[in-house]
PDB file of C-alpha atoms and ligand atoms in Angstrom:
ATOM      1  CA  MET P  25       0.000   0.000   0.000  1.00 48.00           C
ATOM      2  CA  HIS P  26       1.171   3.475  -0.829  1.00 53.00           C
ATOM      3  CA  SER P  27      -0.015   6.536   0.983  1.00 57.00           C
ATOM      4  CA  LYS P  28      -1.995   9.032  -1.054  1.00 67.00           C
ATOM      5  CA  LEU P  29       0.211  11.841  -2.330  1.00 76.00           C
ATOM      6  CA  ASP P  30      -2.777  14.082  -2.982  1.00 88.00           C
ATOM      7  CA  MET P  31      -1.596  15.075  -6.436  1.00 96.00           C
ATOM      8  CA  ASN P  32      -3.794  15.557  -9.487  1.00 98.00           C
ATOM      9  CA  ILE P  33      -1.970  15.368 -12.790  1.00 98.00           C
ATOM     10  CA  LEU P  34      -3.587  16.165 -16.141  1.00 98.00           C
ATOM     11  CA  VAL P  35      -2.141  14.312 -19.145  1.00 98.00           C
ATOM     12  CA  ILE P  36      -2.859  15.852 -22.560  1.00 98.00           C
ATOM     13  CA  HIS P  37      -2.193  14.196 -25.893  1.00 98.00           C
ATOM     14  CA  GLY P  38      -2.403  16.365 -29.003  1.00 98.00           C
ATOM     15  CA  PRO P  39      -3.376  15.676 -32.609  1.00 98.00           C
ATOM     16  CA  ASN P  40      -2.816  12.332 -34.315  1.00 98.00           C
ATOM     17  CA  LEU P  41      -1.617  10.648 -31.144  1.00 98.00           C
ATOM     18  CA  ASN P  42      -4.886   8.685 -31.203  1.00 98.00           C
ATOM     19  CA  LEU P  43      -3.293   6.868 -34.155  1.00 96.00           C
ATOM     20  CA  LEU P  44      -0.263   5.621 -32.204  1.00 97.00           C
ATOM     21  CA  GLY P  45       0.512   2.002 -32.953  1.00 94.00           C
ATOM     22  CA  LYS P  46      -0.434   2.486 -36.602  1.00 93.00           C
ATOM     23  CA  ARG P  47       1.117   5.905 -37.190  1.00 93.00           C
ATOM     24  CA  GLN P  48       4.692   5.761 -38.568  1.00 93.00           C
ATOM     25  CA  PRO P  49       5.770   3.036 -36.125  1.00 94.00           C
ATOM     26  CA  GLU P  50       9.390   3.491 -37.225  1.00 93.00           C
ATOM     27  CA  ILE P  51       9.231   6.951 -35.604  1.00 94.00           C
ATOM     28  CA  TYR P  52       6.600   6.634 -32.895  1.00 94.00           C
ATOM     29  CA  GLY P  53       6.797   2.940 -31.954  1.00 92.00           C
ATOM     30  CA  THR P  54       4.149   0.244 -31.853  1.00 94.00           C
ATOM     31  CA  GLN P  55       2.475   1.029 -28.545  1.00 96.00           C
ATOM     32  CA  THR P  56      -1.077   2.356 -28.791  1.00 97.00           C
ATOM     33  CA  LEU P  57      -2.241   5.411 -26.867  1.00 98.00           C
ATOM     34  CA  ASP P  58      -4.329   3.074 -24.708  1.00 97.00           C
ATOM     35  CA  ASN P  59      -1.201   1.071 -23.810  1.00 97.00           C
ATOM     36  CA  ILE P  60       0.621   4.268 -22.875  1.00 97.00           C
ATOM     37  CA  ASN P  61      -2.296   5.536 -20.793  1.00 98.00           C
ATOM     38  CA  GLN P  62      -2.682   2.190 -19.005  1.00 98.00           C
ATOM     39  CA  ASP P  63       1.021   2.200 -18.074  1.00 97.00           C
ATOM     40  CA  LEU P  64       0.729   5.754 -16.737  1.00 98.00           C
ATOM     41  CA  ILE P  65      -2.401   4.952 -14.743  1.00 97.00           C
ATOM     42  CA  GLN P  66      -0.621   1.932 -13.227  1.00 97.00           C
ATOM     43  CA  ILE P  67       2.394   4.010 -12.168  1.00 96.00           C
ATOM     44  CA  ALA P  68       0.127   6.723 -10.787  1.00 96.00           C
ATOM     45  CA  GLN P  69      -1.953   4.220  -8.811  1.00 94.00           C
ATOM     46  CA  ASN P  70       1.176   2.682  -7.316  1.00 94.00           C
ATOM     47  CA  GLN P  71       2.209   6.117  -6.091  1.00 93.00           C
ATOM     48  CA  GLY P  72      -1.246   7.186  -4.986  1.00 92.00           C
ATOM     49  CA  VAL P  73      -1.487   9.921  -7.624  1.00 97.00           C
ATOM     50  CA  THR P  74      -4.683  10.780  -9.519  1.00 97.00           C
ATOM     51  CA  LEU P  75      -4.444  11.129 -13.310  1.00 98.00           C
ATOM     52  CA  LYS P  76      -6.873  12.585 -15.798  1.00 98.00           C
ATOM     53  CA  VAL P  77      -6.103  11.752 -19.436  1.00 98.00           C
ATOM     54  CA  PHE P  78      -7.322  13.730 -22.444  1.00 98.00           C
ATOM     55  CA  GLN P  79      -6.653  13.501 -26.194  1.00 98.00           C
ATOM     56  CA  SER P  80      -7.885  15.825 -28.902  1.00 98.00           C
ATOM     57  CA  ASN P  81      -7.090  16.596 -32.503  1.00 98.00           C
ATOM     58  CA  GLN P  82      -8.480  20.105 -32.048  1.00 98.00           C
ATOM     59  CA  GLU P  83      -6.488  23.050 -30.738  1.00 98.00           C
ATOM     60  CA  GLY P  84      -9.471  24.817 -29.136  1.00 98.00           C
ATOM     61  CA  LYS P  85     -10.494  21.690 -27.224  1.00 98.00           C
ATOM     62  CA  ILE P  86      -6.991  21.388 -25.803  1.00 98.00           C
ATOM     63  CA  VAL P  87      -7.048  25.079 -24.809  1.00 98.00           C
ATOM     64  CA  SER P  88     -10.413  24.563 -23.063  1.00 98.00           C
ATOM     65  CA  GLU P  89      -9.298  21.394 -21.292  1.00 98.00           C
ATOM     66  CA  ILE P  90      -6.291  23.227 -19.846  1.00 98.00           C
ATOM     67  CA  GLY P  91      -8.402  26.118 -18.583  1.00 98.00           C
ATOM     68  CA  ASN P  92     -11.170  23.855 -17.271  1.00 98.00           C
ATOM     69  CA  ASN P  93      -8.700  22.133 -14.965  1.00 98.00           C
ATOM     70  CA  ILE P  94      -7.298  25.251 -13.345  1.00 97.00           C
ATOM     71  CA  ASP P  95      -8.798  24.296  -9.977  1.00 97.00           C
ATOM     72  CA  TRP P  96      -8.264  20.550 -10.292  1.00 98.00           C
ATOM     73  CA  ALA P  97      -4.737  19.975 -11.592  1.00 98.00           C
ATOM     74  CA  ASN P  98      -1.492  20.339  -9.684  1.00 98.00           C
ATOM     75  CA  GLY P  99       0.610  19.736 -12.785  1.00 98.00           C
ATOM     76  CA  ILE P 100       0.283  19.058 -16.504  1.00 98.00           C
ATOM     77  CA  LEU P 101       2.026  16.561 -18.767  1.00 98.00           C
ATOM     78  CA  ILE P 102       1.510  17.478 -22.391  1.00 99.00           C
ATOM     79  CA  ASN P 103       2.543  16.102 -25.734  1.00 98.00           C
ATOM     80  CA  PRO P 104       1.177  18.925 -27.888  1.00 98.00           C
ATOM     81  CA  ALA P 105       2.234  16.974 -31.022  1.00 98.00           C
ATOM     82  CA  ALA P 106       2.214  19.260 -34.087  1.00 98.00           C
ATOM     83  CA  TYR P 107       0.746  22.117 -32.015  1.00 98.00           C
ATOM     84  CA  THR P 108       4.090  22.238 -30.211  1.00 98.00           C
ATOM     85  CA  HIS P 109       5.451  24.048 -33.217  1.00 98.00           C
ATOM     86  CA  THR P 110       2.484  26.285 -34.019  1.00 98.00           C
ATOM     87  CA  SER P 111       0.221  27.038 -31.074  1.00 98.00           C
ATOM     88  CA  ILE P 112       0.503  30.291 -29.176  1.00 98.00           C
ATOM     89  CA  ALA P 113      -3.015  29.571 -27.853  1.00 98.00           C
ATOM     90  CA  ILE P 114      -1.921  26.374 -26.090  1.00 98.00           C
ATOM     91  CA  ARG P 115       1.160  28.084 -24.723  1.00 98.00           C
ATOM     92  CA  ASP P 116      -0.971  30.969 -23.404  1.00 98.00           C
ATOM     93  CA  ALA P 117      -3.435  28.543 -21.778  1.00 98.00           C
ATOM     94  CA  LEU P 118      -0.556  26.774 -20.032  1.00 98.00           C
ATOM     95  CA  SER P 119       0.877  30.110 -18.874  1.00 98.00           C
ATOM     96  CA  ALA P 120      -2.561  31.236 -17.687  1.00 98.00           C
ATOM     97  CA  ILE P 121      -3.059  28.380 -15.244  1.00 97.00           C
ATOM     98  CA  ASN P 122       0.418  28.829 -13.782  1.00 94.00           C
ATOM     99  CA  LEU P 123       1.111  25.183 -12.904  1.00 97.00           C
ATOM    100  CA  PRO P 124       4.223  23.089 -13.576  1.00 98.00           C
ATOM    101  CA  VAL P 125       4.196  21.739 -17.128  1.00 98.00           C
ATOM    102  CA  ILE P 126       6.357  18.984 -18.597  1.00 98.00           C
ATOM    103  CA  GLU P 127       6.523  18.770 -22.407  1.00 98.00           C
ATOM    104  CA  ILE P 128       6.757  15.281 -23.859  1.00 98.00           C
ATOM    105  CA  HIS P 129       7.695  13.909 -27.262  1.00 98.00           C
ATOM    106  CA  LEU P 130       8.019  10.292 -28.303  1.00 98.00           C
ATOM    107  CA  SER P 131      10.567  11.175 -30.973  1.00 98.00           C
ATOM    108  CA  ASN P 132      13.669  13.313 -30.569  1.00 98.00           C
ATOM    109  CA  ILE P 133      12.347  16.456 -32.230  1.00 98.00           C
ATOM    110  CA  TYR P 134      15.880  17.851 -32.585  1.00 97.00           C
ATOM    111  CA  GLU P 135      17.062  15.050 -34.868  1.00 97.00           C
ATOM    112  CA  ARG P 136      14.108  15.608 -37.199  1.00 97.00           C
ATOM    113  CA  GLU P 137      13.024  18.329 -39.661  1.00 96.00           C
ATOM    114  CA  ASP P 138      13.952  21.945 -38.870  1.00 97.00           C
ATOM    115  CA  PHE P 139      10.310  22.946 -38.352  1.00 96.00           C
ATOM    116  CA  ARG P 140      10.157  20.605 -35.356  1.00 98.00           C
ATOM    117  CA  HIS P 141      13.113  22.286 -33.633  1.00 98.00           C
ATOM    118  CA  HIS P 142      11.079  25.190 -32.341  1.00 98.00           C
ATOM    119  CA  SER P 143       8.582  24.693 -29.509  1.00 98.00           C
ATOM    120  CA  TYR P 144       6.212  27.366 -28.223  1.00 98.00           C
ATOM    121  CA  VAL P 145       5.756  25.330 -25.042  1.00 98.00           C
ATOM    122  CA  SER P 146       9.367  24.670 -23.962  1.00 98.00           C
ATOM    123  CA  PRO P 147      10.055  28.173 -22.608  1.00 98.00           C
ATOM    124  CA  ILE P 148       7.221  27.866 -20.081  1.00 98.00           C
ATOM    125  CA  ALA P 149       7.835  24.189 -19.198  1.00 98.00           C
ATOM    126  CA  VAL P 150       9.709  22.907 -16.151  1.00 98.00           C
ATOM    127  CA  GLY P 151      11.413  20.518 -18.553  1.00 98.00           C
ATOM    128  CA  VAL P 152      11.153  18.638 -21.837  1.00 98.00           C
ATOM    129  CA  ILE P 153      11.473  14.890 -22.406  1.00 98.00           C
ATOM    130  CA  SER P 154      11.939  13.949 -26.047  1.00 98.00           C
ATOM    131  CA  GLY P 155      13.166  10.866 -27.848  1.00 98.00           C
ATOM    132  CA  PHE P 156      12.444   7.883 -25.621  1.00 98.00           C
ATOM    133  CA  GLY P 157       9.282   6.589 -27.313  1.00 96.00           C
ATOM    134  CA  ASN P 158       6.521   5.579 -24.922  1.00 97.00           C
ATOM    135  CA  TYR P 159       9.094   5.650 -22.106  1.00 97.00           C
ATOM    136  CA  SER P 160       9.158   9.472 -22.470  1.00 98.00           C
ATOM    137  CA  TYR P 161       5.739   9.504 -20.777  1.00 98.00           C
ATOM    138  CA  GLU P 162       6.884   7.337 -17.872  1.00 98.00           C
ATOM    139  CA  LEU P 163       9.942   9.540 -17.346  1.00 98.00           C
ATOM    140  CA  ALA P 164       7.761  12.643 -17.445  1.00 98.00           C
ATOM    141  CA  LEU P 165       5.261  11.284 -14.925  1.00 98.00           C
ATOM    142  CA  ASN P 166       8.038  10.424 -12.479  1.00 97.00           C
ATOM    143  CA  ALA P 167       9.631  13.834 -13.058  1.00 98.00           C
ATOM    144  CA  MET P 168       6.307  15.559 -12.359  1.00 98.00           C
ATOM    145  CA  ILE P 169       5.737  13.585  -9.148  1.00 97.00           C
ATOM    146  CA  ASN P 170       9.247  14.548  -8.059  1.00 96.00           C
ATOM    147  CA  THR P 171       8.637  18.204  -8.934  1.00 97.00           C
ATOM    148  CA  LEU P 172       5.363  18.321  -7.007  1.00 96.00           C
ATOM    149  CA  LYS P 173       6.839  16.616  -3.943  1.00 93.00           C
ATOM    150  CA  LYS P 174       9.299  19.474  -3.514  1.00 86.00           C
TER     151      LYS P 174
HETATM  152  C1  DQA F 224       5.619  14.520 -31.497  1.00 72.46           C
HETATM  153  C2  DQA F 224       6.610  15.287 -32.381  1.00 72.46           C
HETATM  154  C3  DQA F 224       5.887  16.347 -33.208  1.00 72.46           C
HETATM  155  O1  DQA F 224       6.818  17.054 -34.030  1.00 72.46           O
HETATM  156  C4  DQA F 224       4.856  15.700 -34.103  1.00 72.46           C
HETATM  157  O2  DQA F 224       4.120  16.679 -34.807  1.00 72.46           O
HETATM  158  C5  DQA F 224       3.941  14.769 -33.377  1.00 72.46           C
HETATM  159  C6  DQA F 224       4.471  13.938 -32.299  1.00 72.46           C
HETATM  160  C7  DQA F 224       6.290  13.367 -30.737  1.00 72.46           C
HETATM  161  O3  DQA F 224       5.688  12.877 -29.783  1.00 72.46           O
HETATM  162  O4  DQA F 224       7.392  12.923 -31.108  1.00 72.46           O
HETATM  163  O5  DQA F 224       2.772  14.643 -33.724  1.00 72.46           O
HETATM  164  O6  DQA F 224       5.103  15.432 -30.525  1.00 72.46           O
END
């Protein structure tokens, strides 16, 4: 038994991540989003942390989900996917709620095309984890728990 840490962590997956498993497995791996979420939920349960998981292909829905959790979440894990490189709205929503944010990428965005090298989210994140496939999420969850414990 683990004691309850009393932490609420919101996990947000951006566009096309619903296709994981089928989407360019040579880049993103063969795990489905469900597999990734199940692993995260398991880790969270073991540590007594509450997770809420959300995926959307629509920028505005991601913006709303961030704002709607202002009073619930203690921290946010986000893979903004392609919106990483384009969305001032998502960055502003994350700044607005003023909670620790960890940015996640399955692939190493810096070894890929130039347009993936810029992130609107990184400057307001506690940290960025990029390049470890589905393990990026596990690393990020542990990093967030560690950040919130401090
Ligand atoms: C991604 C990297 C982004 O550049 C891309 O648009 C994605 C996924 C990743 O997890 O590696 O959709 O965020």
